[in-house]
PDB file of C-alpha atoms in Angstrom:
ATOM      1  CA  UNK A   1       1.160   9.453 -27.300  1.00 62.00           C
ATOM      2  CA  UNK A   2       0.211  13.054 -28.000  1.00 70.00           C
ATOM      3  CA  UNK A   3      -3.898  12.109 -28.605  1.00 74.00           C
ATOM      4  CA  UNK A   4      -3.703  10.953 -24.894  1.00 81.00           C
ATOM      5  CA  UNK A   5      -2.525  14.291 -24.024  1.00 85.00           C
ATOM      6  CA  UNK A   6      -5.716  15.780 -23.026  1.00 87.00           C
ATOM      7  CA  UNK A   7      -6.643  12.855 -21.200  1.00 89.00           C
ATOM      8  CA  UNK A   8      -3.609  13.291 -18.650  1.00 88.00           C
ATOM      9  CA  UNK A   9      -4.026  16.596 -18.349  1.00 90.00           C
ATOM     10  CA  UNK A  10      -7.403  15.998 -16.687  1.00 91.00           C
ATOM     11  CA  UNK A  11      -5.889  13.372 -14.609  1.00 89.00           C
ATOM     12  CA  UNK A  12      -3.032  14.939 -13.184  1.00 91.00           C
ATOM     13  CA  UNK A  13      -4.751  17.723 -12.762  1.00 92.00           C
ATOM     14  CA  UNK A  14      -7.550  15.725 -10.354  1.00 91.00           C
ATOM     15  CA  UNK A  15      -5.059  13.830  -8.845  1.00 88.00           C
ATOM     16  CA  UNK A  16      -2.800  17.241  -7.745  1.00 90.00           C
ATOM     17  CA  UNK A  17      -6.124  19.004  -7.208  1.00 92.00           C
ATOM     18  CA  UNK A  18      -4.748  22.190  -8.719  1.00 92.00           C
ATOM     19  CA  UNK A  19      -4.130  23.417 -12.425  1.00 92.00           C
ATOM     20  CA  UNK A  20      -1.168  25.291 -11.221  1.00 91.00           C
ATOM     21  CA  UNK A  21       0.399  22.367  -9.258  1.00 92.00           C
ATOM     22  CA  UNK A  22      -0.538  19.948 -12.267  1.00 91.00           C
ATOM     23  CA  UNK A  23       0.899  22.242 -15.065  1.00 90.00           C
ATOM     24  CA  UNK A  24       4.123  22.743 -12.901  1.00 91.00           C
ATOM     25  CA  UNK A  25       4.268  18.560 -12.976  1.00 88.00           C
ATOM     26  CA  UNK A  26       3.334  18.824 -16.776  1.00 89.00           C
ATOM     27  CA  UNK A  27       6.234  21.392 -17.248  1.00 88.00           C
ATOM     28  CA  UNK A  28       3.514  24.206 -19.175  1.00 90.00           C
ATOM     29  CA  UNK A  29       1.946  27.089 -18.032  1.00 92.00           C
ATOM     30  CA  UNK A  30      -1.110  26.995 -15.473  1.00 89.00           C
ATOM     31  CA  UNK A  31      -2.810  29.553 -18.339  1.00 91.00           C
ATOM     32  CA  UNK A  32      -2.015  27.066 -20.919  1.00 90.00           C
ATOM     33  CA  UNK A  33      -3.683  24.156 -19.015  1.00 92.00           C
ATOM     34  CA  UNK A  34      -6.253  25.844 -17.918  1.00 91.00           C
ATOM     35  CA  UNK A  35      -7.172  27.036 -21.513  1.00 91.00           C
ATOM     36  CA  UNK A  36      -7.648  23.376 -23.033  1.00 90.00           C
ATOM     37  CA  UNK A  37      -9.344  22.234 -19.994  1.00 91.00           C
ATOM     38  CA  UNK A  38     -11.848  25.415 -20.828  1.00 92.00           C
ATOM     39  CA  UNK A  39     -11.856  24.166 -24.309  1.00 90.00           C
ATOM     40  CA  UNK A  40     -12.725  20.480 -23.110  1.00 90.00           C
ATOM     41  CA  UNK A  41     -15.438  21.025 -20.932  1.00 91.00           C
ATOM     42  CA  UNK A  42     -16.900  23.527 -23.516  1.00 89.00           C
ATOM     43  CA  UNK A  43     -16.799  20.400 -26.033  1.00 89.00           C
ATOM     44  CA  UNK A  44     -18.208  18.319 -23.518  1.00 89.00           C
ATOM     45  CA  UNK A  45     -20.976  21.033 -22.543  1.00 91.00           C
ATOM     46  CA  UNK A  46     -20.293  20.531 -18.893  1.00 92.00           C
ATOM     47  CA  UNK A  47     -17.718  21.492 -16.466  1.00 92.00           C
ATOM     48  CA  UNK A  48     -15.368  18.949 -16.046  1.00 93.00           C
ATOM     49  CA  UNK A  49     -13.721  20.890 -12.759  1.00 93.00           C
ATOM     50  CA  UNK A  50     -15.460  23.040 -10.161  1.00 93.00           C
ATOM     51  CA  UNK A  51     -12.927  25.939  -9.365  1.00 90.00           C
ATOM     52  CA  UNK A  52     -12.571  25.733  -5.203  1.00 90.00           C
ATOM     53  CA  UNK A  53     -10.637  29.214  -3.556  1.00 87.00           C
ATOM     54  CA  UNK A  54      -7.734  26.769  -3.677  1.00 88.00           C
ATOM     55  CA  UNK A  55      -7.488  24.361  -5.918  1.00 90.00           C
ATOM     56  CA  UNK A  56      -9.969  22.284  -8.021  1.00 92.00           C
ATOM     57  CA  UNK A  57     -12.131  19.042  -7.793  1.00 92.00           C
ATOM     58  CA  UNK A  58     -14.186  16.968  -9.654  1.00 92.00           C
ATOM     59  CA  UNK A  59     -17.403  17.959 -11.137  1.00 92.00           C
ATOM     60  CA  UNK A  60     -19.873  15.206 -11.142  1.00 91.00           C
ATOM     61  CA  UNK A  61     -19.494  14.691 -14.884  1.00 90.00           C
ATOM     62  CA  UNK A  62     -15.640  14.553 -14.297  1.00 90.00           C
ATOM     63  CA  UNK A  63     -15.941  11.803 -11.911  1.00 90.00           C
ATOM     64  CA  UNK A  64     -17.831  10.179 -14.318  1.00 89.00           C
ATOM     65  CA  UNK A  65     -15.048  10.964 -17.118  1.00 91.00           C
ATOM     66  CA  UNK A  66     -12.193  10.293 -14.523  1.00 89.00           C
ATOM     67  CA  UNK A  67     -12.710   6.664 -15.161  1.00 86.00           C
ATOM     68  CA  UNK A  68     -12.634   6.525 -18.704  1.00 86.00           C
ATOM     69  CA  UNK A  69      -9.553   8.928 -18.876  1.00 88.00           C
ATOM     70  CA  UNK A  70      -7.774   6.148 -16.526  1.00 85.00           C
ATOM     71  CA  UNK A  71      -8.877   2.615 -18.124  1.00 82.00           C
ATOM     72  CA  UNK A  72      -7.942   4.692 -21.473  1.00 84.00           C
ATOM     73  CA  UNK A  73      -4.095   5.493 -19.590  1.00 83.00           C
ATOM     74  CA  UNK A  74      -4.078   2.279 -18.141  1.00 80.00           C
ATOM     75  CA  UNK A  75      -5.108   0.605 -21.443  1.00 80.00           C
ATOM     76  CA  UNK A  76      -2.057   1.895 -23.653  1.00 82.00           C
ATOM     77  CA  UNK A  77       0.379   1.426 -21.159  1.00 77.00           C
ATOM     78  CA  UNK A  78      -0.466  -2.160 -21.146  1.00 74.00           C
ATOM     79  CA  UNK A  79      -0.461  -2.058 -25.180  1.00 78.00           C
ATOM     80  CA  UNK A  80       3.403   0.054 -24.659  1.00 75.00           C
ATOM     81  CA  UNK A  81       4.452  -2.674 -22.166  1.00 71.00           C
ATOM     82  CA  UNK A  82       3.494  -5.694 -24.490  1.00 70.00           C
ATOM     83  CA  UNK A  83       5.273  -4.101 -27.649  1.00 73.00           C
ATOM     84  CA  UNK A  84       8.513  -3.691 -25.792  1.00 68.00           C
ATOM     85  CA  UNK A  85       8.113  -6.763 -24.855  1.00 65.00           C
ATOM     86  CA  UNK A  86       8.440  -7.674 -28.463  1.00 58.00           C
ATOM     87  CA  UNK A  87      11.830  -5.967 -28.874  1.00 57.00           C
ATOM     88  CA  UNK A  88      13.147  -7.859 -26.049  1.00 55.00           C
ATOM     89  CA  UNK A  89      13.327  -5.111 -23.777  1.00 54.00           C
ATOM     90  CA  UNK A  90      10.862  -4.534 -21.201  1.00 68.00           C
ATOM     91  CA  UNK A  91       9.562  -1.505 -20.212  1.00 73.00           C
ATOM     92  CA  UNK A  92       6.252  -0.342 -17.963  1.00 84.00           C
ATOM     93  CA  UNK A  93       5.866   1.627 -14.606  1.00 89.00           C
ATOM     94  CA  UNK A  94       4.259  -0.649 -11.637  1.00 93.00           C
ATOM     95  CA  UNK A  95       2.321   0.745  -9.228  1.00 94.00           C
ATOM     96  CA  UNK A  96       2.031  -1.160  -5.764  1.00 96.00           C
ATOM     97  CA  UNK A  97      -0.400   0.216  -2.645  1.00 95.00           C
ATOM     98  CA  UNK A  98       0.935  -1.484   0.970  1.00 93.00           C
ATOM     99  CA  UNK A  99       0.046  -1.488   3.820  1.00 91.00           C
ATOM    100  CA  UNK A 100       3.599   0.205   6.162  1.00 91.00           C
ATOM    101  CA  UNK A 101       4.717  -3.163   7.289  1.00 91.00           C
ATOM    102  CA  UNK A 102       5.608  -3.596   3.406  1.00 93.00           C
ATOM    103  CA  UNK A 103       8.188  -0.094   3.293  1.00 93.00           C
ATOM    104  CA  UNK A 104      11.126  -1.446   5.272  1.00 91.00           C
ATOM    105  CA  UNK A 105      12.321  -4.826   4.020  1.00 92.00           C
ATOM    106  CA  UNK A 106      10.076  -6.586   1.662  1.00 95.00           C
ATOM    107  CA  UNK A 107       8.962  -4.560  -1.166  1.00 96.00           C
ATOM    108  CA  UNK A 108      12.479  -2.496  -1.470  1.00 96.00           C
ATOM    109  CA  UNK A 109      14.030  -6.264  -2.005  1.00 95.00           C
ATOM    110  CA  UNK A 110      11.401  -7.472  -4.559  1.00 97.00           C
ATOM    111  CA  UNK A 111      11.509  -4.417  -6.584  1.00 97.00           C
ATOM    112  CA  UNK A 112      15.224  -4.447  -6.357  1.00 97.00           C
ATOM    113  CA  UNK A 113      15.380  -7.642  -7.337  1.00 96.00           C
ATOM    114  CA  UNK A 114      13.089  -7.169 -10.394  1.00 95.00           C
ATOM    115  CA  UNK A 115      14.508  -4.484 -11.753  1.00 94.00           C
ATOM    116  CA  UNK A 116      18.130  -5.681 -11.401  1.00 94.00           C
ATOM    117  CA  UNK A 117      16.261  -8.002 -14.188  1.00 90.00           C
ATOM    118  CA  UNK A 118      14.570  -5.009 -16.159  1.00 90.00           C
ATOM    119  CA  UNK A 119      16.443  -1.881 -15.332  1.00 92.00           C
ATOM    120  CA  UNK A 120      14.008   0.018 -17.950  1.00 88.00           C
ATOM    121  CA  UNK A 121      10.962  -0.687 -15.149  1.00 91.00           C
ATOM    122  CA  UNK A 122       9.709   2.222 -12.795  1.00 92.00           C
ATOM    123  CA  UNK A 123       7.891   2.300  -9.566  1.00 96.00           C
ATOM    124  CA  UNK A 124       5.753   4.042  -7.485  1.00 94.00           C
ATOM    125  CA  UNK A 125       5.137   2.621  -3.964  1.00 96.00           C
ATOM    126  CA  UNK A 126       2.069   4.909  -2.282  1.00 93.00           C
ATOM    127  CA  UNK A 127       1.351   3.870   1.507  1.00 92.00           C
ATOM    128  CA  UNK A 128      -2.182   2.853   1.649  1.00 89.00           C
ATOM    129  CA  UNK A 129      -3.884   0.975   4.598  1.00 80.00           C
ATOM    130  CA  UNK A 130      -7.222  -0.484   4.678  1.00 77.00           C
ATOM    131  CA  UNK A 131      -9.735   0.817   3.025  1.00 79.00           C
ATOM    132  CA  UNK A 132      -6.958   3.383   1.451  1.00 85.00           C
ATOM    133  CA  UNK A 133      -5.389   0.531  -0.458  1.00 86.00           C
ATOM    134  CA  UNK A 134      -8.686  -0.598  -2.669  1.00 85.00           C
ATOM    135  CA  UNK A 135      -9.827   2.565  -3.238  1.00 87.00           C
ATOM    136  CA  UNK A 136      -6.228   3.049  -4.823  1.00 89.00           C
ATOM    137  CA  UNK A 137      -6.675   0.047  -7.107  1.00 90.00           C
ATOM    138  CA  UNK A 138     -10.390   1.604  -8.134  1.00 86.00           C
ATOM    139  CA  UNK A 139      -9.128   5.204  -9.344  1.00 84.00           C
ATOM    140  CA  UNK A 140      -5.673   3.184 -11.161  1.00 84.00           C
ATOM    141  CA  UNK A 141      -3.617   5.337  -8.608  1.00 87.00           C
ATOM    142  CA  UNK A 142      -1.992   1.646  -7.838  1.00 92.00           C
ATOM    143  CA  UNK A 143      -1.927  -1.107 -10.123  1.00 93.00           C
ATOM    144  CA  UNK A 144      -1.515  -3.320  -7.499  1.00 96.00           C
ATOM    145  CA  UNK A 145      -1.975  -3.449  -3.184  1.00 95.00           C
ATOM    146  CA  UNK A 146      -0.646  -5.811  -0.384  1.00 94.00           C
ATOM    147  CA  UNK A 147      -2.531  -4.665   2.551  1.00 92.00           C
ATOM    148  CA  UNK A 148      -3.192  -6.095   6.124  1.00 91.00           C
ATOM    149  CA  UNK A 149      -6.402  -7.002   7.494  1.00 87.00           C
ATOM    150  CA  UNK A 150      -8.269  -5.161   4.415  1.00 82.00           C
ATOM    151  CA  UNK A 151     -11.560  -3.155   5.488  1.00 76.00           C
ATOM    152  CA  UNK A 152     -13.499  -4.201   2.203  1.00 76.00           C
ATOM    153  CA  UNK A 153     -12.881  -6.298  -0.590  1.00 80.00           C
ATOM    154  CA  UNK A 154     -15.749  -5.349  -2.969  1.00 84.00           C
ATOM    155  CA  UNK A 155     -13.274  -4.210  -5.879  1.00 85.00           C
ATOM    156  CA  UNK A 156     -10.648  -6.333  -4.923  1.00 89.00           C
ATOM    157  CA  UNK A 157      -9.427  -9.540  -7.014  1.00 92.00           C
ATOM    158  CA  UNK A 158      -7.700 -11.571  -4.872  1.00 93.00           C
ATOM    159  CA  UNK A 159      -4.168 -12.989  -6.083  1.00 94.00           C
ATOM    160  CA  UNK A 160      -2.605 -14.478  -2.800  1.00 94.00           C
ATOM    161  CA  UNK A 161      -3.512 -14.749   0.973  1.00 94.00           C
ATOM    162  CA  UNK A 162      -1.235 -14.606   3.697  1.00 94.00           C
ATOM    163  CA  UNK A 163      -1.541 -15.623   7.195  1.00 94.00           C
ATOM    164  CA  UNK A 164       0.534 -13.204   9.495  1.00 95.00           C
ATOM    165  CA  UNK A 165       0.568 -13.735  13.347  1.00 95.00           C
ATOM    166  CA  UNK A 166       1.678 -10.922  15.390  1.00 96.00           C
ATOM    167  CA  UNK A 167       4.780 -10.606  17.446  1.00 96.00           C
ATOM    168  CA  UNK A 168       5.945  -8.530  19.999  1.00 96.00           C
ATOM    169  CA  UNK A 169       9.386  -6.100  19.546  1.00 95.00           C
ATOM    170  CA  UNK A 170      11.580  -6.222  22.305  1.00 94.00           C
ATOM    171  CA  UNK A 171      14.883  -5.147  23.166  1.00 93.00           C
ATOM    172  CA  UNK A 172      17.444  -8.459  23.810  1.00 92.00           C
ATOM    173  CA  UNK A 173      17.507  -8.145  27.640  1.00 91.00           C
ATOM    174  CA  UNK A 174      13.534  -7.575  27.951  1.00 93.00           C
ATOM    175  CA  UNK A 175      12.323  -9.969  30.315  1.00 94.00           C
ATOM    176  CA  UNK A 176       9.924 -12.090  28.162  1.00 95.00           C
ATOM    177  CA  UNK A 177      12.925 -11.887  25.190  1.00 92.00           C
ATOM    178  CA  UNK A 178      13.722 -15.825  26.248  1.00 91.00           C
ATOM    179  CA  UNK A 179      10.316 -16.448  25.903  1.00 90.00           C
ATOM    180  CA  UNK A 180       9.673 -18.782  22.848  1.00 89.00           C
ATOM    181  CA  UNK A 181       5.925 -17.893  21.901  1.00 94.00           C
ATOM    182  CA  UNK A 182       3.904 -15.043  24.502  1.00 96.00           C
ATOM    183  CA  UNK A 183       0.515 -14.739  26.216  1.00 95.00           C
ATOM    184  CA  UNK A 184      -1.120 -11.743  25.487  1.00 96.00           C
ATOM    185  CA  UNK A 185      -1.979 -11.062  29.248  1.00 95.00           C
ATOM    186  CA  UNK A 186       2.250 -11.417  30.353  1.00 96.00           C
ATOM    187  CA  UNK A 187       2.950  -8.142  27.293  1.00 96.00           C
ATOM    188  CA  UNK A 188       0.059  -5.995  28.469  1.00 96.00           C
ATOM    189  CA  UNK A 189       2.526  -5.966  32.065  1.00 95.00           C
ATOM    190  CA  UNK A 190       5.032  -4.351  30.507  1.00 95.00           C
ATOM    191  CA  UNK A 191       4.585  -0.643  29.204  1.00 95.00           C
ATOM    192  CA  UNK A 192       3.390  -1.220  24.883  1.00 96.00           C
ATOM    193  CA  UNK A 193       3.785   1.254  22.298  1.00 95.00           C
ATOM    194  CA  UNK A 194       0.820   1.012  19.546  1.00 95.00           C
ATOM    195  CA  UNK A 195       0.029   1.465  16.204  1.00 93.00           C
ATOM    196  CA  UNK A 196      -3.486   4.025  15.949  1.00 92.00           C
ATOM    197  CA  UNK A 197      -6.782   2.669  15.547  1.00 87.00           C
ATOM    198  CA  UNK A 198      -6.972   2.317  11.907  1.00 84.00           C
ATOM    199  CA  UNK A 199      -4.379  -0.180  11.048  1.00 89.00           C
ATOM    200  CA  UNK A 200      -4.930  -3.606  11.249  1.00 90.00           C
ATOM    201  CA  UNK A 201      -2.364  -4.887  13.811  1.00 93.00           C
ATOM    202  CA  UNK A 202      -4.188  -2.258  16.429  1.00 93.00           C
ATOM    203  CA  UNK A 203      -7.317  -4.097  15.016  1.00 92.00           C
ATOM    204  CA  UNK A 204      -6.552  -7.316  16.186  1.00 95.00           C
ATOM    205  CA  UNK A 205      -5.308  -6.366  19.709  1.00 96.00           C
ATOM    206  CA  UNK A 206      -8.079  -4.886  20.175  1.00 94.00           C
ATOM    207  CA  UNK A 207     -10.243  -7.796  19.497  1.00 94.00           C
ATOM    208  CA  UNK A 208      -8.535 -10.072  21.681  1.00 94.00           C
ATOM    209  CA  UNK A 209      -8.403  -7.831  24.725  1.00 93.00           C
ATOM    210  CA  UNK A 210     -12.746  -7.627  23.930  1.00 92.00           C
ATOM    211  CA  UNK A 211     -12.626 -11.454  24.153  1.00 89.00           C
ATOM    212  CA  UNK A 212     -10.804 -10.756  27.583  1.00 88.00           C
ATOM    213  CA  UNK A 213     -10.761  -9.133  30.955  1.00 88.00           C
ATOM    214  CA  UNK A 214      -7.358  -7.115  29.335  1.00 91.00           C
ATOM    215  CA  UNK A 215      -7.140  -3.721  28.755  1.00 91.00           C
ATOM    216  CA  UNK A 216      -4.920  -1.837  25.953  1.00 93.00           C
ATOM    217  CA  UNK A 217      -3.152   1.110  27.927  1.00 93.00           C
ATOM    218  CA  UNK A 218      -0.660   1.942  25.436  1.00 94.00           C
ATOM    219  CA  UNK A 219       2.287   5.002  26.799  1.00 95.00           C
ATOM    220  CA  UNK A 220       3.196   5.756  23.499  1.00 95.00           C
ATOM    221  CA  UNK A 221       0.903   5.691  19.566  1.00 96.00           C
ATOM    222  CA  UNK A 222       2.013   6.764  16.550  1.00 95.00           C
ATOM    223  CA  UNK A 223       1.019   5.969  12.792  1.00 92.00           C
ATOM    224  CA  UNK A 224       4.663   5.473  11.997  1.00 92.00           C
ATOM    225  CA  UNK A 225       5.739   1.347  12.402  1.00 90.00           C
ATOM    226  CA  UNK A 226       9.346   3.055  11.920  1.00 90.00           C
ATOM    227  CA  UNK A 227       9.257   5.200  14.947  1.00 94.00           C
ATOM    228  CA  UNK A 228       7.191   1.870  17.052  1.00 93.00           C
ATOM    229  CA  UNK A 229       9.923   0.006  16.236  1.00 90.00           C
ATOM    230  CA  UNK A 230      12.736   2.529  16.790  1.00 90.00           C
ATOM    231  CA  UNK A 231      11.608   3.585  20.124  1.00 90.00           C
ATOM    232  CA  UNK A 232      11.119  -0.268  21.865  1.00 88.00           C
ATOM    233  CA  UNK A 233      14.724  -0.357  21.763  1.00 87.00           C
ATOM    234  CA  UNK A 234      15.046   3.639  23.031  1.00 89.00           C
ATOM    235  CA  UNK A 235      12.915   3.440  25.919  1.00 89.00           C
ATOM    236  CA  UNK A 236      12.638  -0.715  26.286  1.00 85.00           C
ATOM    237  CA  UNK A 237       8.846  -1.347  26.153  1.00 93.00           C
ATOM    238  CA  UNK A 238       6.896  -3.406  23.719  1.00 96.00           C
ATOM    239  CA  UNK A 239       5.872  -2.733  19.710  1.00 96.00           C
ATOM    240  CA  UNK A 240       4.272  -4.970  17.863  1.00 96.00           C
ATOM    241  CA  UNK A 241       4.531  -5.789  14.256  1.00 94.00           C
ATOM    242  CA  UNK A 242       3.996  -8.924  11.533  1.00 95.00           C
ATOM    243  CA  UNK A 243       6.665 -10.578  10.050  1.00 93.00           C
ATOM    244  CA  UNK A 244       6.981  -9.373   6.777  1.00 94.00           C
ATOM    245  CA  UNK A 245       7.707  -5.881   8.256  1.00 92.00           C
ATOM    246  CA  UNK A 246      10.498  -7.245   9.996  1.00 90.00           C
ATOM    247  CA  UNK A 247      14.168  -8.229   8.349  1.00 84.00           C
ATOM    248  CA  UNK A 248      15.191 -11.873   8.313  1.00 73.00           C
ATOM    249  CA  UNK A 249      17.455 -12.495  11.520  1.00 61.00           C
ATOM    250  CA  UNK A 250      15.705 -10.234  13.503  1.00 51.00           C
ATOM    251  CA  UNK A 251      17.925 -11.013  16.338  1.00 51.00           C
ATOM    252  CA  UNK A 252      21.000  -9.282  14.475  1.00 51.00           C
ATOM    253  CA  UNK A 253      19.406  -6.135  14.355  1.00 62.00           C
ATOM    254  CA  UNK A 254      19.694  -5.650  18.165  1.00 79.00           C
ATOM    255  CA  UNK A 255      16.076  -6.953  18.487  1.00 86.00           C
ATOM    256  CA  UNK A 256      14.192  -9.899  19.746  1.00 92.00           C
ATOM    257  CA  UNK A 257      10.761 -10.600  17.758  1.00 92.00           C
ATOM    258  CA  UNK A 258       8.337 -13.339  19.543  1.00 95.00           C
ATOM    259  CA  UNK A 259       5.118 -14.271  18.145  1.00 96.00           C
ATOM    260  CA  UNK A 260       1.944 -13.549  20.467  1.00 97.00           C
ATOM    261  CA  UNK A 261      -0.441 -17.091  20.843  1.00 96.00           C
ATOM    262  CA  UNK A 262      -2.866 -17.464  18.544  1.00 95.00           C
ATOM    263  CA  UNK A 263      -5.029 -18.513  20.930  1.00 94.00           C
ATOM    264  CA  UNK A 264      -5.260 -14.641  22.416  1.00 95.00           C
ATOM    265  CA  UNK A 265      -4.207 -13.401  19.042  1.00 95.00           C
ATOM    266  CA  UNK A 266      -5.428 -15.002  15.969  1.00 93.00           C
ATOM    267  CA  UNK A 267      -3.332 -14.323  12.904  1.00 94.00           C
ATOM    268  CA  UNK A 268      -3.987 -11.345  10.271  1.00 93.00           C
ATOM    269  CA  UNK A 269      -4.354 -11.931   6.745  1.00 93.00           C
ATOM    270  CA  UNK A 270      -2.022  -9.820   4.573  1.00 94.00           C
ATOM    271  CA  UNK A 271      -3.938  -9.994   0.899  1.00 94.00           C
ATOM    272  CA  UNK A 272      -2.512  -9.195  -2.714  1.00 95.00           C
ATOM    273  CA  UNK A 273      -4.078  -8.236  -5.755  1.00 94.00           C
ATOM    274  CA  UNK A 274      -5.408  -5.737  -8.477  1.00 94.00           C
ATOM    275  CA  UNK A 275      -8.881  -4.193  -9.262  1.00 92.00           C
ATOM    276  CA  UNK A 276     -10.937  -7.425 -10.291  1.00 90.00           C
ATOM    277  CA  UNK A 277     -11.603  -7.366 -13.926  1.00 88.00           C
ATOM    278  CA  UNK A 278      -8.730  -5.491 -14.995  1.00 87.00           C
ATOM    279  CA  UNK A 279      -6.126  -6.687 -17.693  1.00 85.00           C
ATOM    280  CA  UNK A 280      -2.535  -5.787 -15.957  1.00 87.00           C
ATOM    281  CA  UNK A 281       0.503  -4.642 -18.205  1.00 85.00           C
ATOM    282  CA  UNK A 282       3.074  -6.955 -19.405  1.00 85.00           C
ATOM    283  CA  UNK A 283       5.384  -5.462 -16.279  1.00 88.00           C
ATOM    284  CA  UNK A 284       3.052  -5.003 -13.615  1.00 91.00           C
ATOM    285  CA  UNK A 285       1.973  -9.202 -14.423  1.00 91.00           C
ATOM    286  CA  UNK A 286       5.345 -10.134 -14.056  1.00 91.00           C
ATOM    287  CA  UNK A 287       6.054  -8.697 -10.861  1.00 95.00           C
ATOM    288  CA  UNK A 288       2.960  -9.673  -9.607  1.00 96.00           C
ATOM    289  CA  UNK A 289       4.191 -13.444 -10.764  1.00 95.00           C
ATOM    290  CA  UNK A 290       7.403 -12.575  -8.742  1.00 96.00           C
ATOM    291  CA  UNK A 291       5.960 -11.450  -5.689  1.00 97.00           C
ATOM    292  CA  UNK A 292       3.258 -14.378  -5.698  1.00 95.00           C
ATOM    293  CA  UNK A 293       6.105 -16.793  -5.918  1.00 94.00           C
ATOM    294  CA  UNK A 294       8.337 -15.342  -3.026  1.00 95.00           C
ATOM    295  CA  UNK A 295       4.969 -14.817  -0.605  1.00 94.00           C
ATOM    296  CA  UNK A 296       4.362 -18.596  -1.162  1.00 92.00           C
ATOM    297  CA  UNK A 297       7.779 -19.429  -0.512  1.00 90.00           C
ATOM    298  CA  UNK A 298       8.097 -17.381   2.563  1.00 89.00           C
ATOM    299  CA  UNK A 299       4.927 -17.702   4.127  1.00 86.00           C
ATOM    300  CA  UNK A 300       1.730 -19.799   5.345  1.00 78.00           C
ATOM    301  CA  UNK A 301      -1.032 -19.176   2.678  1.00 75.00           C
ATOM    302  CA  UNK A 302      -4.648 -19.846   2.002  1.00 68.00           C
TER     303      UNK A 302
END
């Protein structure tokens, strides 16, 4: 829609933080942006931008325009999405902020699955944990989030709960691999690998060793699940992971996945929704009815 131009302009241009890097994505000439965001904040009376050495940011009247240019985006996309609908053909982009444990198995099946259904559907899956993952929902960078063990939920309209204990990664011949369900105490023998301090499986270890006379002495951290998971097997020490970032028949993937007791470990909650308030698009609803169903088929929820 051409009147809605101007409006992406400005946000692709905040969300790149430079004109030149936004008008390359645009496919015009930095000059060219830059002239009709000159021309915009001149109509305005305020700066919309303040020009940085490198790059741009956000005046404080364009954080306060940010939002409208978004809910406006966001608003005829939903309007788009329901008039395909009409012809029979659906169309949309979806938007989904997870948490890492999401990457490997579960969202590439359920947006495979959905748009073996609606071919015409896009996607954009942007890693987010934590706090990350509502903050996404609040500037429309995601339309929707799955995250683990949330920091807030102030903006954050619940759609589905999910209870996810934590298991340990092992190779097969690992001597607590026969084990059916493990202590916290008999893993912290062994050498662990770790997640870093800001995601929420981390977060939970670490509040069961404070209940405890344990310690967390991990040889190896990283920020990458992948690389945990890859290098258990490598060097044969312990990761740790929840289940929906691990396939289905774990044991054929030349790993052993136990769950850790609840009673040292109490289970995470894995939560999905959208920014409360907002109306979704015709497409980004329907997945989110997909996804609810196959979370409440697969899983314990509240």
């Amino acid at each position: 829609m051409k009147h809605l131009l101007p409006l992406r302009y400005i946000d692709v241009i905040a969300r790149s933080g430079s004109i030149r890097k936004a008008a390359d994505s645009l496919a015009i000439t930095s000059t060219a942006l830059n002239r009709r965001i000159l021309a915009m904040e001149e109509e305005l009376g305020v700066p919309i931008f303040e020009r940085l050495p490198r790059g741009v940011r956000l005046s404080a009247a364009g954080e306060i325009l940010i939002h409208h240019v978004r809910n406006q985006l966001s608003d005829m996309e939903r309007v788009k999405s329901q008039i395909s609908d009409l012809t029979g053909e659906r169309r949309g982009h979806v938007s989904i902020a997870c948490s890492q444990a999401l990457l490997p198995f579960f969202l590439p099946n359920q947006i495979a699955q959905y748009r073996h259904a609606h071919p015409a559907v896009t996607f954009e899956v942007l890693v987010r944990d934590r706090a990350a993952a509502e903050q996404a929902l609040v500037d429309m960078s995601a339309d929707l989030a799955l995250v683990f063990e949330p920091l807030r939920l102030m903006d954050f309209q619940v759609l589905q709960r999910v209870r996810q204990p934590v298991h340990a990664l092992m190779r097969p011949n690992h001597p607590l691999a026969q084990a059916g369900t493990l202590r916290l105490r008999d893993c912290l023998r062994y050498p662990v690998a770790l997640p870093t301090s800001q995601y929420g499986v981390r977060h939970l270890l670490e509040l069961a060793v404070q209940r405890s006379s344990l310690t967390l002495q991990p040889v190896v951290e990283s920020d990458s699940f992948e690389f945990l998971r890859s290098h258990a097997l490598e060097e044969d020490i312990l990761a740790f992971q929840i289940p929906i970032g691990l396939p289905i028949g774990t044991e054929g993937s030349g790993m052993v996945s136990r769950p850790l007791d609840v009673r040292d470990v109490p289970p995470g909650v894995l939560y999905f929704g959208q920014l409360r308030g907002r109306i979704l698009p015709v497409a980004v609803s329907r997945f989110a009815t997909q996804v609810l169903e196959t979370l409440t088929h697969r899983f314990e929820t509240d």
